[in-house]
Coordinates of C-alpha atoms in Angstrom, one line a residue:
Chain A
M1 CA -38.9 135.9 -5.3
E2 CA -35.4 136.8 -4.8
F3 CA -36.2 140.5 -5.0
S4 CA -38.7 140.3 -2.3
G5 CA -36.2 138.7 0.0
L6 CA -33.6 141.4 -0.7
L7 CA -36.1 144.0 0.1
V8 CA -37.0 142.4 3.3
G9 CA -33.4 142.2 4.3
A10 CA -32.8 145.7 3.5
A11 CA -35.8 146.7 5.4
L12 CA -34.6 144.7 8.4
A13 CA -31.2 146.1 8.2
S14 CA -32.5 149.6 8.0
M15 CA -34.7 149.1 10.9
L16 CA -31.9 147.5 12.9
I17 CA -29.6 150.4 12.1
L18 CA -32.2 152.8 13.0
L19 CA -33.0 151.1 16.2
T20 CA -29.3 150.8 17.1
T21 CA -28.7 154.4 16.3
T22 CA -31.7 155.4 18.3
A23 CA -30.7 153.3 21.2
F24 CA -27.2 154.6 21.0
L25 CA -28.3 158.1 20.9
T26 CA -30.7 157.5 23.7
M27 CA -28.3 155.7 25.8
R28 CA -25.7 158.4 25.1
S29 CA -28.1 161.1 25.9
Q30 CA -29.2 159.5 29.0
G31 CA -25.8 158.3 30.0
I32 CA -26.9 154.8 30.2
G33 CA -24.7 151.8 30.0
L34 CA -21.5 152.1 28.0
Y35 CA -22.6 155.5 27.0
K36 CA -23.0 156.7 30.6
A37 CA -21.4 160.3 31.0
E38 CA -18.3 160.8 33.3
E39 CA -19.3 162.3 36.8
Y40 CA -17.8 163.2 40.1
Q41 CA -19.2 163.7 43.6
L42 CA -19.5 166.8 45.5
Y43 CA -21.1 167.2 48.9
C44 CA -23.1 169.8 50.8
V45 CA -24.7 170.0 54.2
F46 CA -28.1 171.7 54.6
D47 CA -30.1 172.4 57.8
Q48 CA -33.1 170.8 56.2
G49 CA -33.8 168.7 53.2
L50 CA -37.5 169.4 52.7
G51 CA -38.5 168.8 49.0
L52 CA -35.1 167.3 48.2
R53 CA -34.7 163.7 47.1
K54 CA -32.5 161.5 45.1
G55 CA -32.5 162.6 41.5
T56 CA -33.2 166.3 42.3
K57 CA -31.7 168.3 39.6
V58 CA -28.5 170.2 40.3
L59 CA -28.2 173.4 38.2
V60 CA -25.5 175.9 37.6
K61 CA -26.9 179.2 36.6
G62 CA -30.0 177.4 35.5
V63 CA -28.2 174.7 33.4
E64 CA -28.6 171.1 34.7
V65 CA -25.1 169.8 35.6
G66 CA -26.1 166.8 37.6
R67 CA -28.5 165.3 40.1
V68 CA -28.7 164.6 43.8
G69 CA -27.2 161.2 44.2
A70 CA -27.9 160.6 47.9
L71 CA -29.3 162.2 51.2
E72 CA -28.3 161.3 54.7
L73 CA -28.7 162.7 58.2
T74 CA -25.5 163.8 60.0
S75 CA -24.8 163.2 63.7
D76 CA -25.7 166.8 64.5
G77 CA -29.1 166.5 62.9
R78 CA -28.4 168.2 59.6
V79 CA -28.8 166.8 56.0
R80 CA -25.8 165.9 53.9
L81 CA -26.4 165.8 50.2
A82 CA -24.2 164.1 47.6
F83 CA -24.2 165.6 44.1
D84 CA -23.3 163.6 41.0
I85 CA -21.9 166.3 38.8
K86 CA -20.9 165.8 35.2
T87 CA -17.3 166.2 34.8
E88 CA -17.7 168.6 31.8
F89 CA -19.2 171.2 34.1
S90 CA -16.5 171.0 36.8
P91 CA -14.7 174.3 35.7
W92 CA -17.9 176.2 36.8
I93 CA -17.9 174.8 40.3
V94 CA -15.0 176.5 42.1
E95 CA -14.1 176.7 45.8
R96 CA -16.1 179.9 46.5
S97 CA -19.2 178.6 44.8
E98 CA -22.4 178.6 46.9
V99 CA -25.2 176.1 46.8
Y100 CA -28.8 176.6 47.9
A101 CA -32.1 174.9 47.4
T102 CA -34.9 176.7 45.6
R103 CA -38.0 176.0 43.6
D104 CA -37.6 175.7 39.9
Q105 CA -40.5 177.5 38.2
N106 CA -43.1 178.6 40.7
L107 CA -44.0 178.4 44.3
I108 CA -45.4 174.9 44.0
A109 CA -42.8 173.5 41.5
E110 CA -40.4 170.9 42.8
R111 CA -37.2 171.9 44.5
I112 CA -33.9 172.0 42.8
I113 CA -30.3 172.6 43.9
N114 CA -28.7 175.7 42.4
I115 CA -24.9 176.2 42.5
V116 CA -23.9 179.9 42.2
P117 CA -20.3 180.5 41.3
P118 CA -18.6 183.6 42.6
P119 CA -18.9 186.9 40.6
V120 CA -15.4 186.4 39.4
A121 CA -14.8 182.7 38.8
K122 CA -11.6 183.3 36.9
G123 CA -8.6 182.3 38.9
Q124 CA -10.6 180.3 41.4
Q125 CA -9.5 176.8 42.1
V126 CA -11.9 174.1 40.8
L127 CA -13.3 172.0 43.6
P128 CA -12.0 168.5 43.3
A129 CA -14.2 165.4 43.7
G130 CA -15.4 164.8 47.2
S131 CA -15.2 168.5 48.3
T132 CA -18.0 170.1 50.3
L133 CA -19.7 173.1 48.9
V134 CA -20.7 176.0 51.0
A135 CA -24.4 175.9 51.7
G136 CA -26.4 179.1 51.5
D137 CA -29.8 179.7 52.7
A138 CA -32.6 178.3 50.7
Q139 CA -34.3 180.9 48.6
D140 CA -37.8 179.8 48.7
I141 CA -41.0 180.8 50.2
E142 CA -40.6 178.5 53.1
T143 CA -37.3 180.0 54.1
V144 CA -38.7 183.5 53.7
I145 CA -41.6 182.6 55.9
Q146 CA -39.3 181.0 58.5
K147 CA -37.1 184.1 58.6
A148 CA -40.1 186.4 58.7
V149 CA -41.3 184.4 61.7
A150 CA -38.0 184.6 63.4
L151 CA -37.9 188.3 62.7
L152 CA -41.3 188.7 64.2
V153 CA -40.3 186.9 67.3
T154 CA -37.3 189.1 67.6
A155 CA -39.4 192.2 67.1
D156 CA -41.8 191.0 69.7
T157 CA -39.0 190.5 72.2
L158 CA -37.7 194.0 71.4
A159 CA -41.1 195.4 71.8
Q160 CA -41.4 193.8 75.2
K161 CA -38.0 195.1 76.2
A162 CA -39.0 198.6 75.0
N163 CA -42.2 198.4 76.9
L164 CA -40.3 197.5 80.0
I165 CA -37.9 200.4 79.6
L166 CA -40.8 202.7 78.9
N167 CA -42.5 201.6 82.1
S168 CA -39.3 202.2 84.0
A169 CA -38.9 205.6 82.5
L170 CA -42.4 206.5 83.4
S171 CA -42.2 205.2 87.0
P172 CA -40.7 207.8 89.5
H173 CA -39.6 204.9 91.7
T174 CA -37.0 203.7 89.4
T175 CA -33.6 205.4 88.8
L176 CA -34.3 206.1 85.2
G177 CA -37.7 207.6 86.0
A178 CA -36.2 209.8 88.6
L179 CA -33.5 210.9 86.3
I180 CA -35.9 211.7 83.5
Q181 CA -38.6 213.2 85.6
S182 CA -36.5 215.3 88.0
R183 CA -35.4 218.6 86.6
E184 CA -33.0 219.2 89.5
L185 CA -30.5 216.7 88.3
Y186 CA -30.8 218.3 84.9
D187 CA -30.2 221.7 86.3
Q188 CA -27.2 220.4 88.3
L189 CA -25.8 218.8 85.3
L190 CA -26.3 222.0 83.4
L191 CA -24.6 223.9 86.1
Q192 CA -21.6 221.6 86.1
V193 CA -21.5 221.9 82.4
D194 CA -21.4 225.6 82.7
K195 CA -18.6 225.4 85.2
I196 CA -16.7 223.1 83.0
D197 CA -17.2 225.6 80.3
Q198 CA -15.9 228.4 82.5
I199 CA -12.9 226.3 83.5
T200 CA -12.2 225.6 79.9
T201 CA -12.5 229.2 79.0
G202 CA -10.3 230.3 82.0
T203 CA -7.8 227.7 81.1
D204 CA -7.7 229.0 77.6
R205 CA -7.1 232.5 78.9
L206 CA -4.4 231.2 81.2
V207 CA -2.7 229.4 78.5
T208 CA -2.8 232.5 76.3
T209 CA -1.5 234.6 79.2
L210 CA 1.3 232.2 79.9
D211 CA 2.1 232.1 76.2
Q212 CA 2.5 235.9 76.3
T213 CA 4.3 236.4 79.6
L214 CA 6.4 233.3 80.0
P215 CA 8.9 234.0 77.3
P216 CA 10.0 237.4 78.8
L217 CA 10.1 235.8 82.2
L218 CA 12.2 233.0 81.0
Y219 CA 14.5 235.5 79.4
R220 CA 14.8 237.4 82.7
T221 CA 15.4 234.1 84.5
D222 CA 18.3 233.5 82.2
S223 CA 19.8 236.8 83.1
I224 CA 19.2 236.2 86.8
I225 CA 20.8 232.8 86.6
S226 CA 23.8 234.3 84.8
N227 CA 24.1 237.1 87.5
A228 CA 23.8 234.5 90.2
D229 CA 26.5 232.5 88.6
K230 CA 28.8 235.5 88.7
L231 CA 27.8 236.1 92.3
V232 CA 28.7 232.6 93.2
G233 CA 32.0 233.1 91.6
Q234 CA 32.6 236.2 93.7
I235 CA 31.5 234.4 96.8
G236 CA 34.0 231.8 96.0
V237 CA 36.7 234.4 96.1
V238 CA 35.4 235.8 99.4
G239 CA 35.4 232.3 100.7
G240 CA 39.0 232.0 99.9
K241 CA 39.8 235.2 101.8
L242 CA 37.7 234.0 104.7
D243 CA 39.8 230.9 104.9
T244 CA 42.8 233.0 105.2
I245 CA 41.2 235.1 108.0
A246 CA 40.1 231.9 109.7
G247 CA 43.6 230.6 109.6
Q248 CA 44.9 233.8 111.2
A249 CA 42.2 233.7 113.8
M250 CA 43.1 230.2 114.7
G251 CA 46.7 231.4 115.2
L252 CA 45.4 234.2 117.4
I253 CA 43.2 231.9 119.4
S254 CA 46.2 229.6 120.0
S255 CA 48.2 232.6 121.3
V256 CA 45.3 233.6 123.5
D257 CA 45.1 230.1 124.8
T258 CA 48.7 230.1 125.7
T259 CA 48.2 233.5 127.5
L260 CA 45.2 232.2 129.4
F261 CA 47.2 229.1 130.5
A262 CA 49.9 231.4 131.8
I263 CA 47.3 233.6 133.6
N264 CA 45.7 230.4 135.0
T265 CA 49.1 229.4 136.4
I266 CA 49.6 232.8 137.9
L267 CA 46.1 232.8 139.5
G268 CA 46.9 229.4 140.9
D269 CA 50.0 230.7 142.5
L270 CA 48.0 233.7 143.8
R271 CA 45.4 231.5 145.2
E272 CA 48.0 229.6 147.2
L273 CA 49.4 232.9 148.3
T274 CA 46.1 234.2 149.5
Q275 CA 45.4 231.0 151.2
G276 CA 48.6 231.4 153.2
A277 CA 47.7 235.0 154.0
S278 CA 44.2 233.9 155.1
H279 CA 45.7 231.3 157.4
L280 CA 48.0 233.9 158.7
L281 CA 45.1 236.3 159.4
I282 CA 43.1 233.5 161.1
D283 CA 46.0 232.7 163.3
G284 CA 46.6 236.3 164.1
E285 CA 42.9 236.7 164.9
E286 CA 43.1 233.8 167.3
K287 CA 46.1 235.3 169.0
V288 CA 44.5 238.7 169.3
E289 CA 41.4 237.1 170.8
K290 CA 43.6 235.3 173.3
A291 CA 45.4 238.6 174.1
D292 CA 42.0 240.2 174.4
Q293 CA 40.9 237.7 176.9
L294 CA 44.2 238.1 178.8
M295 CA 43.8 241.9 179.0
S296 CA 40.1 241.6 180.0
G297 CA 41.2 239.4 182.8
L298 CA 44.0 241.7 183.8
G299 CA 41.7 244.7 183.5
S300 CA 39.2 243.2 185.9
F301 CA 41.8 243.6 188.7
W302 CA 40.6 246.5 190.7
F303 CA 44.1 248.1 191.1
I304 CA 44.5 248.2 187.3
R305 CA 40.9 249.2 186.5
N306 CA 41.1 252.3 188.7
R307 CA 44.3 253.4 187.1
I308 CA 43.0 253.3 183.5
P309 CA 42.0 256.8 182.4
K310 CA 38.4 257.0 181.0
N311 CA 38.6 258.4 177.5
D312 CA 35.9 258.7 175.0
T313 CA 36.3 255.9 172.5
I314 CA 34.5 257.8 169.7
P315 CA 35.0 261.6 169.4
L316 CA 32.2 263.9 168.6
I317 CA 32.2 265.7 165.2
G318 CA 29.9 268.3 163.6
H319 CA 30.7 271.4 165.6
E320 CA 34.2 272.0 164.5
A321 CA 35.3 275.5 163.7
W322 CA 35.2 276.6 160.1
Chain B
M1 CA 58.1 244.2 187.2
V2 CA 56.9 247.8 186.9
R3 CA 57.9 247.8 183.3
L4 CA 55.9 244.7 182.7
L5 CA 52.9 246.2 184.3
G6 CA 53.3 249.3 182.1
I7 CA 53.4 247.2 179.1
C8 CA 50.3 245.4 180.2
L9 CA 48.5 248.7 180.7
F10 CA 49.6 249.9 177.3
L11 CA 48.3 246.7 175.8
T12 CA 45.1 247.1 177.7
Q13 CA 44.6 250.5 176.2
A14 CA 45.5 249.2 172.8
V15 CA 43.2 246.3 173.2
W16 CA 40.4 248.4 174.6
A17 CA 40.6 250.6 171.5
L18 CA 38.6 247.9 170.0
E19 CA 36.8 247.4 166.8
S20 CA 34.0 249.9 167.1
S21 CA 36.2 252.9 168.0
S22 CA 38.8 252.0 165.4
F23 CA 36.2 251.7 162.8
A24 CA 34.5 254.9 163.9
H25 CA 37.8 256.7 163.9
R26 CA 38.6 255.5 160.5
A27 CA 35.2 256.5 159.3
Q28 CA 35.6 260.0 160.6
K29 CA 38.8 260.3 158.8
Q30 CA 37.0 259.4 155.6
M31 CA 34.4 262.0 156.3
Q32 CA 37.0 264.6 156.8
I33 CA 38.4 264.0 153.3
A34 CA 34.8 263.8 151.9
R35 CA 34.8 260.2 151.1
Y36 CA 31.3 259.6 152.3
P37 CA 30.5 256.1 150.9
E38 CA 33.6 254.7 152.5
A39 CA 32.7 256.5 155.7
L40 CA 29.3 255.0 155.7
Q41 CA 30.7 251.5 155.3
L42 CA 33.1 252.0 158.2
F43 CA 30.4 253.5 160.3
A44 CA 28.2 250.4 159.6
R45 CA 31.0 248.1 160.8
A46 CA 31.6 250.3 163.8
L47 CA 27.9 250.1 164.6
K48 CA 28.0 246.3 164.5
A49 CA 31.1 246.2 166.6
S50 CA 29.5 248.6 169.2
A51 CA 26.5 246.3 169.4
K52 CA 28.8 243.3 170.1
E53 CA 30.7 245.4 172.7
A54 CA 27.5 246.7 174.2
D55 CA 28.9 250.2 173.9
V56 CA 25.7 252.2 174.1
L57 CA 27.3 255.6 174.1
G58 CA 29.6 254.6 171.2
E59 CA 26.5 253.4 169.3
Q60 CA 24.7 256.7 169.9
R61 CA 27.7 258.7 168.6
I62 CA 28.2 256.4 165.6
R63 CA 24.5 256.8 164.7
L64 CA 24.8 260.5 165.0
D65 CA 27.8 260.5 162.6
M66 CA 26.0 258.3 160.2
A67 CA 22.9 260.6 160.4
R68 CA 25.1 263.5 159.4
V69 CA 26.4 261.6 156.4
Y70 CA 22.8 260.7 155.3
F71 CA 21.9 264.4 155.8
Y72 CA 24.7 265.4 153.4
A73 CA 23.5 262.7 151.0
Q74 CA 19.8 263.9 151.2
D75 CA 18.7 260.4 152.1
S76 CA 15.8 261.2 154.4
V77 CA 14.7 257.6 154.6
S78 CA 18.0 256.3 155.9
L79 CA 18.3 259.3 158.1
A80 CA 15.0 258.6 159.8
Q81 CA 16.0 254.9 160.3
I82 CA 19.4 255.6 161.8
V83 CA 18.1 258.4 164.0
A84 CA 15.1 256.4 165.4
P85 CA 17.0 254.4 168.1
L86 CA 18.8 257.5 169.3
H87 CA 17.6 258.5 172.8
E88 CA 18.9 261.3 174.9
S89 CA 18.8 259.1 178.0
K90 CA 21.5 257.0 176.5
M91 CA 23.7 260.0 175.7
D92 CA 26.1 261.9 177.8
R93 CA 26.1 265.7 177.9
P94 CA 28.4 266.5 175.0
T95 CA 26.6 263.9 172.8
R96 CA 23.2 265.4 173.7
L97 CA 24.3 268.8 172.8
S98 CA 25.9 267.6 169.5
Y99 CA 22.7 265.7 168.7
A100 CA 20.6 268.8 169.4
L101 CA 22.8 270.8 167.1
F102 CA 22.5 268.3 164.3
R103 CA 18.7 268.1 164.6
M104 CA 18.5 271.9 164.6
E105 CA 20.6 272.1 161.5
V106 CA 18.4 269.6 159.8
A107 CA 15.2 271.3 160.9
N108 CA 16.4 274.7 159.8
S109 CA 17.4 273.4 156.3
H110 CA 13.9 272.1 155.8
G111 CA 12.4 275.4 157.2
N112 CA 11.0 273.5 160.2
S113 CA 11.9 276.2 162.8
S114 CA 9.5 274.9 165.4
E115 CA 11.3 271.6 165.6
A116 CA 14.6 273.4 165.8
I117 CA 13.4 275.6 168.6
Q118 CA 12.0 272.5 170.4
F119 CA 15.4 270.8 170.3
F120 CA 17.2 273.9 171.6
Q121 CA 14.8 274.1 174.4
G122 CA 15.4 270.5 175.2
V123 CA 19.1 271.1 175.9
S124 CA 18.9 274.7 177.1
K125 CA 19.6 273.6 180.7
L126 CA 22.7 271.7 179.6
L127 CA 24.0 274.8 178.0
E128 CA 24.4 276.5 181.3
D129 CA 27.3 274.2 182.2
C130 CA 28.6 273.7 178.7
E131 CA 32.3 274.0 178.5
N132 CA 32.5 273.7 174.7
D133 CA 32.1 277.3 173.5
L134 CA 32.1 276.2 169.8
L135 CA 29.3 273.9 170.5
H136 CA 27.4 276.4 172.6
G137 CA 27.9 279.2 170.0
S138 CA 26.8 276.9 167.1
L139 CA 23.6 276.0 169.0
L140 CA 22.9 279.7 169.6
L141 CA 23.4 280.5 165.9
E142 CA 21.0 277.8 164.9
M143 CA 18.5 279.0 167.4
A144 CA 18.8 282.6 165.9
V145 CA 18.2 281.2 162.4
A146 CA 15.1 279.4 163.6
K147 CA 13.8 282.5 165.3
A148 CA 14.5 284.5 162.2
Q149 CA 12.5 282.0 160.2
Q150 CA 9.6 282.7 162.5
S151 CA 10.2 286.5 162.1
E152 CA 11.2 286.7 165.7
L153 CA 14.9 287.4 165.4
E154 CA 16.6 287.8 168.7
A155 CA 19.7 289.9 168.5
E156 CA 20.8 288.6 171.9
L157 CA 21.3 285.2 170.5
L158 CA 23.6 286.6 167.8
E159 CA 25.5 288.6 170.3
Q160 CA 26.0 285.6 172.6
A161 CA 27.0 283.5 169.8
E162 CA 29.5 286.0 168.6
D163 CA 31.1 286.2 172.0
L164 CA 31.3 282.5 172.3
L165 CA 32.7 281.8 168.9
D166 CA 35.1 284.7 169.1
D167 CA 35.9 284.6 165.4
E168 CA 37.0 281.1 165.7
S169 CA 34.3 279.9 163.3
P170 CA 33.7 282.7 160.8
G171 CA 32.3 280.3 158.2
R172 CA 29.5 279.2 160.4
W173 CA 28.9 282.7 161.5
H174 CA 28.4 284.0 158.0
W175 CA 26.3 281.0 157.1
A176 CA 23.9 281.8 159.8
L177 CA 23.8 285.5 158.8
A178 CA 23.1 284.5 155.2
R179 CA 20.1 282.5 156.3
I180 CA 18.9 285.2 158.5
A181 CA 19.2 287.8 155.7
E182 CA 17.3 285.5 153.4
T183 CA 14.4 285.3 155.8
Q184 CA 14.4 289.1 155.8
E185 CA 14.5 289.0 151.9
K186 CA 17.8 290.7 151.9
F187 CA 19.0 288.5 149.1
G188 CA 22.0 290.6 148.1
E189 CA 23.3 290.6 151.7
A190 CA 22.6 287.0 152.0
I191 CA 24.6 286.2 148.9
E192 CA 27.5 288.2 150.3
H193 CA 27.5 286.3 153.6
L194 CA 27.3 283.1 151.6
E195 CA 30.3 283.9 149.6
K196 CA 32.3 284.7 152.7
S197 CA 31.1 281.5 154.3
L198 CA 32.0 279.6 151.2
R199 CA 35.6 280.8 151.3
F200 CA 36.0 279.4 154.8
A201 CA 34.2 276.2 154.1
Q202 CA 36.4 275.5 151.1
Q203 CA 39.4 275.7 153.4
K204 CA 38.2 273.9 156.5
Q205 CA 35.0 272.0 155.5
P206 CA 35.6 270.7 152.0
G207 CA 32.9 268.5 150.8
A208 CA 29.3 268.4 151.4
M209 CA 29.1 271.7 153.4
V210 CA 30.5 273.5 150.3
G211 CA 27.8 271.8 148.3
I212 CA 25.1 273.0 150.7
L213 CA 26.4 276.6 150.6
L214 CA 26.7 276.6 146.8
A215 CA 23.2 275.2 146.4
H216 CA 21.9 277.9 148.7
Q217 CA 23.8 280.5 146.7
A218 CA 22.3 279.3 143.4
K219 CA 18.8 279.5 144.8
L220 CA 19.4 283.1 145.8
Q221 CA 21.1 284.0 142.5
A222 CA 18.1 282.7 140.6
K223 CA 16.0 285.6 141.9
S224 CA 18.2 288.1 140.1
D225 CA 20.5 286.5 137.6
T226 CA 19.4 283.2 136.1
D227 CA 22.6 282.7 134.1
L228 CA 24.7 283.1 137.2
S229 CA 22.4 280.8 139.0
A230 CA 22.7 278.2 136.3
A231 CA 26.4 278.4 136.4
T232 CA 26.4 277.9 140.1
W233 CA 24.0 274.9 139.8
E234 CA 26.4 273.4 137.3
R235 CA 29.2 273.8 139.9
V236 CA 27.0 272.1 142.4
V237 CA 26.4 269.2 140.1
K238 CA 30.1 268.7 139.4
L239 CA 30.9 269.0 143.1
Y240 CA 28.4 266.3 144.1
E241 CA 29.7 264.1 141.2
Q242 CA 33.1 264.2 142.8
L243 CA 31.6 263.5 146.3
R244 CA 29.6 260.6 144.8
L245 CA 26.4 261.8 146.4
E246 CA 23.6 260.9 144.0
N247 CA 20.5 262.6 145.4
P248 CA 21.9 266.1 145.8
L249 CA 23.4 265.8 142.3
L250 CA 20.1 264.9 140.7
A251 CA 18.3 267.7 142.7
A252 CA 20.9 270.2 141.4
A253 CA 20.6 268.8 137.9
D254 CA 16.8 269.3 138.0
Q255 CA 17.3 272.9 139.2
L256 CA 19.7 273.5 136.3
K257 CA 17.3 272.0 133.8
A258 CA 14.5 274.1 135.2
I259 CA 16.5 277.3 134.5
R260 CA 18.2 276.3 131.2
G261 CA 15.5 274.1 129.7
E262 CA 17.9 271.4 129.0
L263 CA 21.1 270.0 130.5
P264 CA 24.5 270.1 129.0
H265 CA 25.5 266.9 127.2
D266 CA 27.9 265.5 129.9
I267 CA 25.5 266.2 132.7
A268 CA 22.5 264.8 130.8
M269 CA 24.5 261.6 130.2
L270 CA 25.4 261.4 133.9
V271 CA 21.8 262.0 135.0
A272 CA 20.5 259.4 132.5
F273 CA 23.1 256.9 133.9
L274 CA 22.2 257.5 137.5
R275 CA 18.4 257.4 136.8
K276 CA 18.9 254.4 134.5
V277 CA 17.0 255.9 131.6
E278 CA 17.7 256.7 128.0
P279 CA 19.5 260.0 127.8
E280 CA 17.5 262.9 126.4
T281 CA 18.8 264.4 123.2
T282 CA 20.2 267.8 123.7
N283 CA 21.3 270.5 121.3
N284 CA 24.3 271.3 123.5
S285 CA 27.6 269.8 122.5
P286 CA 30.3 269.1 125.1
E287 CA 32.1 272.2 124.0
D288 CA 29.1 274.3 125.1
S289 CA 29.4 273.3 128.8
H290 CA 31.7 275.6 130.7
D291 CA 33.4 275.2 134.0
P292 CA 33.0 278.1 136.4

C-alpha cells in the first residue's frame, strides 16, 4: 500500500509540474500575467479606420511586433490609432518608418497594420515611446478603387475642359477660333518673323562690318586727337601773341581817344566861332536891308531917280570875239 | 551937302547892284574860266534873286546864259526847261539878237537848219539897226552855215559877215568856214579851218568851245585816219574830264570805243565810275594810253 501512494504522489507531482510548466510557457508566450512581455506605445493618424479594430496585428516586414491597442476619432475627423509594440522590436521602428493598413493574405482577409522602415535604417533614430508614425496610404483594394475613382473624376473634368477648349477653337466667334482659323494672322506673323530674321541677319553683318572697320577708324581717331592736341598747343601760343596785340591796340585806342577829345574841344571852339560869325552875318544882313530900304526911299525921289544912269545890270555874253 | 548926296547916289548904285546882278556877274566870271558847275549854281541863285526883284530882263538874260551852259554840257532836257519861259516880248533888242544867235548855234549843231533860218528871219529887221557888229556878223555866219546845210550857200552872207567882223573874230570865222566845207564834203579843207579856229579858241575861248571844235575835228578825221581820230577823241575825253562836263565826256568815250574797240584803262575806269557800273576789263595797261 505504501508503493501505491508513492506512485500516486509522483504522478500528481509530475502532473503539477507539467501543468505549471505549460501554464508558464503559455503565459510567457502570451505575455499574460507576470510573464507579460514589455511594450511601449506608438501612435498613428489615418484618414479612415475601416477594417481596423483593437487587437489588429501590427507587423514589421511581415513579422508581428504588436497589436492595435486603441482607436479614437480626432477633432478633425481622422482616426488616431495607438500601437502596443513589443520593446524588443523597437530598433526596427525608426523616425522615418512609414505605416499603412493593408490586407494580410488576400482581398478578403482581415486588415493589418504594416510598418515599413526606411531603405537604410542604420543610423536612424529609434522612435521613442509616444511618438507618432508617419501614415502612408493604405495599400488595399479599397484604396486603389478610391484613387481610381478620384482619377476618373479628374479625367472627366479634364475631358470637359478639353471639350470646352475644342469648341472654342472650332468656333470662329471666339479669339482662339479666329486665331486658328484665320490664315492672315499666320501670314502676318510669318512676315514679322521674316523681318526679324532679316534684322538679325543685317545686325550680324553690321556687327561684322564694325568689327572690321572700327579698329582702323579708332586708330585714325587717335592720330586726329593727337594732331588736335598739337593744334591746341599752337593756338595757345597764338593766343598769347593775340594778348600782346590786344594790349598794344588798347594803348592805341587810348591815344586815339585822347586825340578825339582834343578834336572835340577844337570843334567846340570852332562852333562858338561860327556862331559868332553867323550872328555877325545876320546883323550885317539886317543892316544892309535897312540901308536898302533907305536907298529905295531915297531913290524914289524924282530928282534923284532922273539922275541915275540906266545901265544893264546883267551883261550879254556869247558873241565875244575869238 | 553935295558930297553927302554924292555918297547917297553911290550907295544907291551899290545897293541897286543887287543880288541877281552880282550873282550873274560872278557866274559869268566862272564861265569865262570854264568852271561850269559853279557858274550854274550862281546862275540859279541869280535867277531866284531876279524873281524876287521882278527883274524880267535880268531873268531873260540869266536864262540865256544858263541855256548856253546846258548847251555846252549837252543837257538837252535842262536846256529845254530853262529856255521855255524865254519870250522875245520880254527881251530888249540886244537880248533878242543874242538869243537868236544862241538858238541858231544850237540848231546848226544839230543839223536843224530850218529852225536856224527861222530864228534869223525873226530878228532880221532888228539887224538893220544893230550897232553891235560882232553880234551882227556872228548872226550872218550862222545863217550862212544854215544855208550851206541846205545846199543853198549864199556868198553874200559870208562877205557881209567878213566886213562886219573885220578880222576881229577869226576863230568864229574859221569855225563857220569849217562847217560850210563839211557840208560840201571838203573834209580836208574843213579840218584845216578847224585847226585854225582851234588855235584862236584855245587863246580866247578856253573850255567848252575848244571841246566842241575838237569833237568836230575828230569826226572829220575819222573819215580818213582812224588812229588820228581816236587820239583826238581821247583829247576830247580828257578835256571834258577837266571841265567836269559828264555828257560830252561819255559821248566822246563812246566814239573812242567805237573806233578802238576798247577804252584805255584810265578812261574805262572813269566811264565806269560816271555810269556807276562795273568797269570792263581791258587789255590796255595805263602805260598804253598816250597823251596827244
